[in-house]
Amino acid sequence: MIDWQPIFLTLKLAGITSLFLLIIGIPLAYWMAYTRNRIKPVLEALIAMPLVLPPTVLGFYLLVLFSKDSPIGQWLDEYLELSLIFSFEGLVLASMIYSLPFMVQPLMAGFSSVPNRIREAARVLGKSSLATLIRVLLPMIRPSIITATILSFAHTMGEFGVVLMIGGSISGETKVASIAIYEQVEKPDYPAAHSYSLILISIAFAILFLVYYINGRKSYNRWEKLG
Amino acid sequence: MGEVRVRLKKSLSGASGLLKLDVAFNLPAGSFTILGGPSGAGKTSILRMIAGLLKPENGEIYVGEQCWYDSKKGIYLKAQKRLQGFVFQDYALFPQMTIAQNLEFAASASQNRAKLQERISQILEMMDLTSLLNRKASSLSGGQQQRVALARAIIRKPPLLLLDEPFAALDPEMRKKMQEYLLKLHREFKLTTLMVSHDQGESINLADTIMMLSEGKIVNQGSPEEVFAHSNLSGKFRFTGEVLSIQASDVVFVVSILVGKNMVKVIVDKNEIDQLSPGDHVMLVSKAFNPIIKKIS
């Protein structure tokens, strides 16, 4: 019988990360999609960085940043009694940075696909930007919100390098499924590694299938004909 | 409600280089004015500046006593603060909402709920939309969507209604119907209306004043008769009249038109009558014929 704790921990990490990412992703993507600020390409590049960098690079710098030897790590430890290395909280923060592009990019694409006229129509009716966002834009880009959330969830499930660097392998705290697999192979206990791997494969397939199924049913730009 | 006073200046970069927009006009309360002229003349820009969607360089916009924009006083109301109705060419309904939700969303928070419902049902009835109330906006035809857009624009009782080529995307038959709906609304609510249109027939049917714009300036202004009498139609004889009836006769149609006190019959072919129906105000122009003069006294 395998130890299910790493699987549950993985799902918990992915769930919390996706939720937090959604909360910061919506305002960020909204601003990025509609701003004409010159800083936009800089931000776009920064957000996309985790797509191209080895996760170990991100993990390494987070480790340096949050260790007790750095001013930030010291400050967090002293005033918030929060340690972001070798802790679940640290994993959430690292995962959020790591999965940020998977949340922000689909949301941005969604916001950009809404014709300008729609926002103008709300403005000439006297609606504030916030009312327009909540009542008009978010319902319109619902497929993008679902895609972004599920992709962030799935991507967080699959991370390894960042977790290894900043989280290590503490049972029930930072030992997620991908780390557990690595440990079983090192031992070596191939049957256990197989179990974890097959469970991850099933979950990943189910999630991705869900994305394509939902978006296939609800065509992405079904209001495009409205101009 | 009161007169609308507009004076606007702005340099725009258009398809054919820089356009210096410089206009000044008044819209009397309850009037229906059409802004015509070639594309790229700045018509839509004027409408967008009045709506607060485009910022002028200087000038002023007063709606009755209310100041929407005055560059000298440094006043610039955001689009949200201008009580207006605006109809876009491409409808711009909120697609995931039903017709009822579109109209309710459009209402302002300060409107009395009971009176609002009354107003919504009155407008829905006038626009023949009652049966579509629970349909999603995205499931309607173009003509239906534009009717909803028109209804949505006037829910808040704006003193000024702005329309940006609202019927350009519709076929001639539907366009004709929409003109009738618009006239009905205008008669009922006496909204001061400014509409951008390319269509001469539309202008003659709807407007009491026409302003022709060319390269950012108003080049001609007056009643439809006055404006089109000076337009580039090079006809020699020109009368305005009202269509009384249209009768089919073999392959052509006979249109009876009342000109002054006389009835005139004109033969037209099928594609010409598509835009005509009894009650239309039309212009009768003749180019090449030899008038015969007979002394009568």
Coordinates of C-alpha atoms in Angstrom, one line a residue:
Chain A
M1 CA 0.0 0.0 0.0
I2 CA 1.4 3.4 -1.0
D3 CA 1.5 6.5 1.1
W4 CA -1.2 8.8 -0.2
Q5 CA 0.0 11.9 1.6
P6 CA 2.3 13.2 -1.3
I7 CA -0.7 12.9 -3.7
F8 CA -3.0 14.9 -1.3
L9 CA -0.2 17.4 -0.7
T10 CA 0.2 17.9 -4.4
L11 CA -3.5 18.5 -4.9
K12 CA -3.6 20.9 -2.0
L13 CA -0.7 22.8 -3.2
A14 CA -2.1 23.0 -6.8
G15 CA -5.5 24.1 -5.5
I16 CA -4.3 26.8 -3.2
T17 CA -1.8 28.1 -5.8
S18 CA -4.5 28.2 -8.5
L19 CA -6.9 30.1 -6.2
F20 CA -4.4 32.7 -5.2
L21 CA -3.2 33.0 -8.8
L22 CA -6.7 33.6 -10.0
I23 CA -7.2 36.4 -7.4
I24 CA -4.0 38.3 -8.5
G25 CA -4.2 37.1 -12.1
I26 CA -7.5 38.8 -13.0
P27 CA -6.5 42.3 -12.1
L28 CA -3.0 41.8 -13.5
A29 CA -4.3 40.4 -16.8
Y30 CA -7.0 43.1 -17.0
W31 CA -4.4 45.8 -16.6
M32 CA -2.0 44.2 -19.0
A33 CA -4.6 43.6 -21.7
Y34 CA -5.8 47.2 -21.8
T35 CA -2.9 49.4 -20.8
R36 CA -0.8 51.4 -23.2
N37 CA 1.9 51.9 -20.6
R38 CA 5.4 51.4 -22.0
I39 CA 6.3 49.1 -19.2
K40 CA 3.9 46.4 -20.6
P41 CA 6.4 44.5 -22.7
V42 CA 8.8 44.4 -19.7
L43 CA 6.1 42.9 -17.5
E44 CA 5.0 40.5 -20.3
A45 CA 8.6 39.2 -20.6
L46 CA 9.0 38.8 -16.8
I47 CA 5.7 36.9 -16.5
A48 CA 6.8 34.6 -19.4
M49 CA 10.2 33.9 -17.9
P50 CA 9.3 30.8 -16.0
L51 CA 8.3 29.2 -19.4
V52 CA 11.9 29.3 -20.6
L53 CA 14.1 29.2 -17.5
P54 CA 15.0 25.9 -15.8
P55 CA 12.8 25.7 -12.7
T56 CA 16.0 25.2 -10.7
V57 CA 17.1 28.8 -11.5
L58 CA 13.9 30.2 -10.0
G59 CA 14.1 27.8 -7.0
F60 CA 17.8 28.7 -6.4
Y61 CA 17.1 32.4 -6.3
L62 CA 14.1 32.0 -4.1
L63 CA 16.2 29.9 -1.8
V64 CA 18.8 32.6 -1.6
L65 CA 16.2 35.3 -1.2
F66 CA 14.3 33.7 1.6
S67 CA 17.1 32.1 3.6
K68 CA 17.8 33.3 7.1
D69 CA 21.0 34.9 5.8
S70 CA 19.2 37.4 3.5
P71 CA 17.6 40.6 4.8
I72 CA 14.2 39.6 3.4
G73 CA 14.4 36.1 5.0
Q74 CA 15.4 37.7 8.3
W75 CA 12.6 40.3 8.1
L76 CA 9.9 37.7 7.4
D77 CA 11.2 35.5 10.2
E78 CA 11.4 38.3 12.7
Y79 CA 8.2 40.1 12.1
L80 CA 5.9 37.5 10.5
E81 CA 7.5 34.4 12.0
L82 CA 7.3 33.1 8.5
S83 CA 9.8 30.9 6.9
L84 CA 9.5 30.5 3.2
I85 CA 12.1 27.9 2.8
F86 CA 11.4 24.2 3.5
S87 CA 7.8 25.1 4.2
F88 CA 4.4 24.7 2.6
E89 CA 3.9 28.5 2.5
G90 CA 7.2 28.9 0.6
L91 CA 6.0 26.2 -1.9
V92 CA 2.8 28.1 -2.6
L93 CA 4.7 31.4 -3.2
A94 CA 7.2 29.6 -5.5
S95 CA 4.5 27.8 -7.3
M96 CA 2.6 31.0 -7.9
I97 CA 5.6 32.6 -9.6
Y98 CA 6.3 29.4 -11.5
S99 CA 2.7 29.0 -12.8
L100 CA 2.0 32.7 -13.3
P101 CA 2.2 32.6 -17.1
F102 CA -0.3 29.8 -17.3
M103 CA -2.8 32.0 -15.4
V104 CA -2.1 35.4 -16.9
Q105 CA -1.6 34.5 -20.6
P106 CA -5.0 32.9 -21.2
L107 CA -6.8 35.6 -19.2
M108 CA -5.0 38.3 -21.2
A109 CA -6.0 36.6 -24.4
G110 CA -9.6 36.5 -23.1
F111 CA -9.7 40.1 -22.2
S112 CA -8.1 41.1 -25.6
S113 CA -10.7 39.1 -27.5
V114 CA -13.6 41.2 -26.2
P115 CA -14.3 43.9 -28.8
N116 CA -13.5 47.5 -27.6
R117 CA -17.1 48.5 -28.4
I118 CA -18.3 46.4 -25.6
R119 CA -16.3 48.3 -23.0
E120 CA -17.3 51.6 -24.7
A121 CA -20.9 50.6 -24.6
A122 CA -20.7 50.1 -20.8
R123 CA -18.9 53.5 -20.4
V124 CA -21.5 55.5 -22.3
L125 CA -24.1 53.8 -20.1
G126 CA -22.4 55.3 -17.1
K127 CA -20.9 52.0 -15.8
S128 CA -17.7 52.1 -13.8
S129 CA -14.7 50.0 -14.8
L130 CA -15.3 47.7 -11.9
A131 CA -19.0 47.1 -12.7
T132 CA -18.0 46.5 -16.3
L133 CA -15.4 44.0 -15.3
I134 CA -17.6 42.1 -13.0
R135 CA -20.9 42.2 -14.8
V136 CA -19.7 42.2 -18.5
L137 CA -16.1 41.1 -19.0
L138 CA -15.7 38.2 -16.6
P139 CA -18.9 36.5 -17.7
M140 CA -17.8 37.0 -21.3
I141 CA -14.3 35.5 -20.8
R142 CA -15.5 32.6 -18.7
P143 CA -13.9 30.0 -21.0
S144 CA -10.6 31.7 -20.6
I145 CA -11.0 31.8 -16.8
I146 CA -11.6 28.0 -16.7
T147 CA -8.7 27.3 -19.0
A148 CA -6.3 29.5 -17.0
T149 CA -7.3 28.0 -13.7
I150 CA -7.1 24.4 -14.8
L151 CA -3.8 24.9 -16.6
S152 CA -2.3 26.6 -13.5
F153 CA -3.5 23.7 -11.4
A154 CA -2.1 21.1 -13.8
H155 CA 1.2 22.9 -14.2
T156 CA 1.7 23.3 -10.4
M157 CA 1.1 19.5 -10.1
G158 CA 3.9 18.8 -12.5
E159 CA 6.6 21.0 -10.9
F160 CA 9.7 19.4 -9.5
G161 CA 12.8 21.6 -9.7
V162 CA 11.4 24.5 -7.8
V163 CA 10.1 22.3 -5.1
L164 CA 13.3 20.4 -4.8
M165 CA 15.3 23.6 -4.4
I166 CA 13.1 25.6 -2.0
G167 CA 11.0 22.9 -0.3
G168 CA 13.2 19.8 0.0
S169 CA 11.3 16.7 1.1
I170 CA 9.6 17.0 4.4
S171 CA 6.7 14.6 4.8
G172 CA 3.3 16.3 4.9
E173 CA 4.9 19.7 4.4
T174 CA 6.8 19.8 1.2
K175 CA 7.1 16.2 -0.1
V176 CA 4.8 16.4 -3.1
A177 CA 4.2 13.5 -5.5
S178 CA 7.0 14.4 -8.0
I179 CA 9.5 14.4 -5.1
A180 CA 8.1 11.1 -3.8
I181 CA 8.6 9.5 -7.2
Y182 CA 12.2 10.7 -7.3
E183 CA 12.9 9.3 -3.8
Q184 CA 11.3 5.9 -4.7
V185 CA 13.5 5.7 -7.8
E186 CA 16.6 6.5 -5.7
K187 CA 15.9 3.8 -3.2
P188 CA 15.1 2.0 -5.6
D189 CA 11.5 1.0 -5.2
Y190 CA 10.1 0.9 -8.7
P191 CA 6.6 -0.5 -7.9
A192 CA 6.0 2.5 -5.6
A193 CA 7.4 4.9 -8.3
H194 CA 5.1 3.3 -10.8
S195 CA 2.0 3.8 -8.5
Y196 CA 2.7 7.5 -8.0
S197 CA 3.5 8.1 -11.7
L198 CA 0.4 6.3 -12.9
I199 CA -1.8 8.3 -10.5
L200 CA -0.2 11.6 -11.7
I201 CA -0.7 10.6 -15.3
S202 CA -4.4 9.8 -14.7
I203 CA -5.0 13.1 -12.9
A204 CA -3.1 15.1 -15.6
F205 CA -5.0 13.4 -18.4
A206 CA -8.4 14.0 -16.7
I207 CA -7.6 17.6 -16.1
L208 CA -6.4 18.3 -19.7
F209 CA -9.3 16.4 -21.1
L210 CA -11.6 18.6 -19.1
V211 CA -10.1 21.8 -20.5
Y212 CA -10.5 20.6 -24.1
Y213 CA -13.9 19.2 -23.5
I214 CA -15.3 22.4 -22.0
N215 CA -13.7 24.7 -24.5
G216 CA -14.8 22.5 -27.4
R217 CA -18.4 22.7 -26.3
K218 CA -18.3 26.4 -25.7
S219 CA -16.6 27.9 -28.6
Y220 CA -14.0 30.4 -27.5
N221 CA -15.2 33.4 -29.4
R222 CA -18.9 32.8 -29.7
W223 CA -19.6 36.6 -29.4
E224 CA -17.1 37.4 -32.2
K225 CA -20.0 37.9 -34.6
L226 CA -21.2 40.8 -32.5
G227 CA -18.1 42.6 -33.6
Chain B
M1 CA -33.8 69.5 -21.6
G2 CA -32.3 72.2 -23.7
E3 CA -30.3 73.1 -26.6
V4 CA -27.0 71.3 -27.3
R5 CA -24.1 73.5 -28.1
V6 CA -21.0 72.0 -29.6
R7 CA -17.7 73.5 -30.6
L8 CA -14.8 71.2 -31.2
K9 CA -11.2 71.3 -32.5
K10 CA -8.9 68.4 -32.9
S11 CA -6.2 67.2 -35.3
L12 CA -6.7 63.6 -36.3
S13 CA -4.5 61.4 -38.3
G14 CA -6.6 59.6 -40.8
A15 CA -6.1 57.4 -43.8
S16 CA -5.4 60.4 -46.1
G17 CA -3.0 62.2 -43.8
L18 CA -3.7 64.8 -41.1
L19 CA -7.3 66.0 -40.7
K20 CA -8.0 69.3 -38.9
L21 CA -11.4 68.9 -37.4
D22 CA -13.0 72.2 -36.6
V23 CA -16.8 72.4 -36.1
A24 CA -19.3 74.5 -34.3
F25 CA -23.1 73.8 -34.3
N26 CA -26.2 73.9 -32.1
L27 CA -28.8 71.2 -31.9
P28 CA -32.2 72.7 -30.8
A29 CA -34.0 70.7 -28.1
G30 CA -35.9 67.8 -29.6
S31 CA -34.4 68.2 -33.1
F32 CA -33.2 65.4 -35.3
T33 CA -29.9 66.2 -37.0
I34 CA -28.0 64.0 -39.4
L35 CA -24.3 64.4 -39.9
G36 CA -23.4 63.4 -43.4
G37 CA -20.4 63.5 -45.7
P38 CA -17.7 61.3 -47.2
S39 CA -15.9 58.7 -45.0
G40 CA -12.9 60.0 -43.3
A41 CA -14.5 63.5 -43.0
G42 CA -14.5 63.1 -39.2
K43 CA -18.2 62.3 -38.6
T44 CA -17.7 59.5 -36.1
S45 CA -14.9 61.4 -34.3
I46 CA -17.3 64.3 -33.6
L47 CA -19.8 61.8 -32.2
R48 CA -17.2 60.1 -30.1
M49 CA -16.0 63.5 -28.7
I50 CA -19.5 64.4 -27.7
A51 CA -19.8 61.0 -26.0
G52 CA -16.6 61.4 -24.1
L53 CA -14.9 58.5 -25.9
L54 CA -12.4 60.7 -27.6
K55 CA -10.8 63.8 -26.1
P56 CA -10.9 67.1 -28.2
E57 CA -8.0 69.5 -28.1
N58 CA -10.2 72.4 -27.3
G59 CA -13.8 73.6 -27.5
E60 CA -16.9 73.1 -25.5
I61 CA -19.9 70.9 -25.2
Y62 CA -23.0 72.1 -23.4
V63 CA -26.2 70.0 -23.0
G64 CA -28.8 72.5 -21.8
E65 CA -27.3 74.1 -18.7
Q66 CA -25.0 71.2 -18.1
C67 CA -21.4 71.5 -19.1
W68 CA -19.8 68.3 -20.4
Y69 CA -16.7 69.8 -21.7
D70 CA -15.1 73.3 -21.7
S71 CA -11.4 73.6 -22.4
K72 CA -11.3 77.2 -21.1
K73 CA -12.8 76.2 -17.8
G74 CA -10.8 73.0 -17.7
I75 CA -14.0 70.9 -17.5
Y76 CA -14.0 67.4 -19.0
L77 CA -16.7 65.0 -17.9
K78 CA -15.8 61.3 -18.4
A79 CA -18.1 59.3 -20.7
Q80 CA -19.6 57.7 -17.6
K81 CA -20.7 61.1 -16.2
R82 CA -22.5 62.2 -19.4
L83 CA -26.1 61.2 -19.4
Q84 CA -26.4 60.1 -23.0
G85 CA -27.7 57.4 -25.3
F86 CA -25.2 56.0 -27.8
V87 CA -25.9 53.5 -30.5
F88 CA -23.0 51.8 -32.2
Q89 CA -23.0 50.5 -35.8
D90 CA -22.2 47.0 -34.6
Y91 CA -24.8 47.0 -31.8
A92 CA -22.3 46.2 -29.0
L93 CA -24.9 44.3 -26.8
F94 CA -23.6 42.4 -23.9
P95 CA -23.8 38.9 -25.4
Q96 CA -24.0 36.7 -22.4
M97 CA -27.0 38.7 -21.0
T98 CA -30.6 38.3 -22.0
I99 CA -32.4 41.2 -23.6
A100 CA -34.1 42.0 -20.2
Q101 CA -30.7 41.9 -18.5
N102 CA -29.1 44.2 -21.1
L103 CA -31.8 46.7 -20.4
E104 CA -31.8 46.4 -16.6
F105 CA -28.0 46.7 -16.6
A106 CA -28.2 49.9 -18.6
A107 CA -30.5 51.5 -16.1
S108 CA -28.9 53.8 -13.6
A109 CA -28.8 52.8 -10.0
S110 CA -30.8 55.9 -9.0
Q111 CA -33.8 55.1 -11.2
N112 CA -36.9 54.2 -9.3
R113 CA -37.4 50.4 -9.7
A114 CA -41.2 50.4 -10.3
K115 CA -41.0 53.3 -12.7
L116 CA -38.1 51.6 -14.4
Q117 CA -40.0 48.4 -15.1
E118 CA -42.8 50.5 -16.5
R119 CA -40.4 52.3 -18.8
I120 CA -38.7 49.1 -19.9
S121 CA -42.0 47.5 -20.8
Q122 CA -43.2 50.6 -22.6
I123 CA -40.0 50.8 -24.7
L124 CA -40.1 47.0 -25.3
E125 CA -43.6 47.2 -26.6
M126 CA -42.8 50.2 -28.9
M127 CA -39.9 48.3 -30.3
D128 CA -41.7 45.0 -30.6
L129 CA -39.2 43.3 -28.4
T130 CA -41.5 41.9 -25.7
S131 CA -41.4 38.4 -27.1
L132 CA -37.6 38.3 -27.1
L133 CA -37.2 39.4 -23.5
N134 CA -35.5 36.2 -22.3
R135 CA -33.4 35.5 -25.4
K136 CA -29.6 35.8 -25.2
A137 CA -28.4 38.9 -27.1
S138 CA -26.0 36.7 -29.1
S139 CA -28.9 34.7 -30.5
L140 CA -30.7 37.6 -32.2
S141 CA -30.5 38.8 -35.8
G142 CA -28.8 42.0 -36.7
G143 CA -32.1 44.0 -36.9
Q144 CA -33.3 42.6 -33.6
Q145 CA -29.9 43.4 -31.9
Q146 CA -30.0 46.9 -33.2
R147 CA -33.5 47.4 -31.8
V148 CA -32.3 46.2 -28.4
A149 CA -29.3 48.6 -28.7
L150 CA -31.7 51.5 -29.4
A151 CA -33.9 50.5 -26.5
R152 CA -30.9 50.2 -24.2
A153 CA -29.6 53.6 -25.2
I154 CA -32.8 55.4 -24.1
I155 CA -33.5 53.5 -20.8
R156 CA -31.9 56.2 -18.7
K157 CA -33.9 59.0 -20.3
P158 CA -30.8 60.8 -21.8
P159 CA -31.4 64.3 -23.1
L160 CA -29.2 63.5 -26.1
L161 CA -29.2 60.5 -28.3
L162 CA -26.1 59.8 -30.5
L163 CA -26.2 57.2 -33.3
D164 CA -23.1 56.2 -35.3
E165 CA -24.3 54.8 -38.6
P166 CA -26.7 52.5 -36.7
F167 CA -28.3 50.9 -39.7
A168 CA -25.3 50.6 -42.1
A169 CA -24.9 46.9 -41.5
L170 CA -28.5 46.1 -42.2
D171 CA -30.2 45.2 -45.6
P172 CA -32.4 47.9 -47.2
E173 CA -35.7 46.4 -46.0
M174 CA -34.5 46.1 -42.4
R175 CA -33.0 49.6 -42.6
K176 CA -36.4 51.0 -43.6
K177 CA -38.1 49.3 -40.6
M178 CA -35.4 50.6 -38.3
Q179 CA -36.0 54.1 -39.5
E180 CA -39.7 53.7 -38.6
Y181 CA -38.8 52.5 -35.1
L182 CA -36.4 55.3 -34.6
L183 CA -38.9 57.9 -35.8
K184 CA -41.5 56.4 -33.4
L185 CA -39.1 56.7 -30.5
H186 CA -38.2 60.3 -31.5
R187 CA -41.8 61.4 -31.7
E188 CA -42.6 59.8 -28.4
F189 CA -39.6 60.9 -26.3
K190 CA -38.6 64.1 -28.1
L191 CA -34.9 63.2 -27.7
T192 CA -32.4 65.6 -29.2
T193 CA -30.8 63.3 -31.7
L194 CA -27.6 63.4 -33.7
M195 CA -27.0 60.6 -36.1
V196 CA -24.2 59.9 -38.5
S197 CA -25.4 58.5 -41.8
H198 CA -24.2 58.1 -45.4
D199 CA -27.6 57.4 -46.8
Q200 CA -29.4 60.3 -48.5
G201 CA -32.8 58.5 -48.4
E202 CA -32.3 57.9 -44.7
S203 CA -31.4 61.6 -44.2
I204 CA -34.5 62.8 -46.0
N205 CA -36.8 60.4 -44.1
L206 CA -35.5 61.1 -40.6
A207 CA -33.8 64.5 -40.3
D208 CA -35.1 68.0 -39.9
T209 CA -31.6 69.3 -40.2
I210 CA -28.6 67.9 -42.2
M211 CA -25.0 68.9 -41.7
M212 CA -22.6 67.9 -44.4
L213 CA -19.0 67.5 -43.3
S214 CA -16.0 67.5 -45.5
E215 CA -12.4 67.3 -44.4
G216 CA -13.3 68.2 -40.8
K217 CA -15.4 71.2 -41.6
I218 CA -19.2 71.7 -41.9
V219 CA -19.6 72.7 -45.6
N220 CA -23.4 72.7 -45.9
Q221 CA -26.2 72.9 -43.3
G222 CA -29.9 73.1 -43.6
S223 CA -33.1 71.2 -44.1
P224 CA -32.8 68.1 -46.3
E225 CA -34.4 69.9 -49.3
E226 CA -31.9 72.8 -48.9
V227 CA -28.9 70.6 -48.5
F228 CA -29.6 68.2 -51.3
A229 CA -30.7 71.0 -53.7
H230 CA -27.1 72.2 -53.5
S231 CA -25.5 68.9 -53.6
N232 CA -23.7 67.5 -56.6
L233 CA -26.8 66.0 -58.2
S234 CA -26.6 67.9 -61.5
G235 CA -30.3 67.7 -62.2
K236 CA -32.2 70.6 -63.8
F237 CA -35.6 70.0 -62.4
R238 CA -36.0 69.0 -58.8
F239 CA -39.1 68.6 -56.7
T240 CA -39.7 67.0 -53.3
G241 CA -42.9 65.0 -52.7
E242 CA -44.4 62.2 -50.9
V243 CA -45.0 58.6 -52.2
L244 CA -48.7 57.8 -52.3
S245 CA -48.7 54.4 -53.8
I246 CA -46.6 51.9 -55.6
Q247 CA -48.3 49.7 -58.2
A248 CA -46.9 46.8 -60.2
S249 CA -47.5 47.0 -63.9
D250 CA -45.9 44.2 -66.0
V251 CA -42.2 44.3 -65.4
V252 CA -42.1 47.8 -64.0
F253 CA -43.7 49.7 -61.2
V254 CA -45.7 52.9 -61.2
V255 CA -45.0 55.2 -58.3
S256 CA -47.5 57.9 -57.6
I257 CA -45.9 60.9 -55.9
L258 CA -47.7 63.9 -54.5
V259 CA -45.7 67.0 -55.5
G260 CA -47.2 70.1 -54.1
K261 CA -50.9 69.7 -55.0
N262 CA -50.3 67.6 -58.1
M263 CA -50.0 63.9 -58.4
V264 CA -47.1 62.7 -60.6
K265 CA -46.7 59.1 -61.9
V266 CA -43.2 57.9 -62.3
I267 CA -42.2 54.6 -63.8
V268 CA -39.3 52.8 -62.0
D269 CA -37.9 49.3 -62.2
K270 CA -37.8 46.7 -59.5
N271 CA -34.5 47.4 -57.9
E272 CA -35.4 51.1 -57.5
I273 CA -38.5 50.5 -55.4
D274 CA -36.7 48.3 -52.8
Q275 CA -36.1 51.4 -50.7
L276 CA -39.5 53.0 -51.3
S277 CA -42.7 52.7 -49.5
P278 CA -45.9 54.9 -49.3
G279 CA -45.4 57.8 -47.0
D280 CA -41.7 58.3 -47.9
H281 CA -40.5 61.7 -48.6
V282 CA -38.6 61.6 -51.9
M283 CA -36.8 63.9 -54.3
L284 CA -37.8 63.9 -57.9
V285 CA -35.0 64.8 -60.2
S286 CA -34.9 64.9 -63.9
K287 CA -31.7 65.5 -65.9
A288 CA -32.2 65.2 -69.6
F289 CA -35.4 66.3 -71.1
N290 CA -36.6 69.2 -73.1
P291 CA -39.1 71.3 -71.3
I292 CA -41.9 72.7 -73.4
I293 CA -43.2 76.1 -72.4
K294 CA -46.8 76.9 -73.0
K295 CA -48.2 80.3 -72.3
I296 CA -51.3 80.1 -70.1
S297 CA -52.3 83.7 -69.7

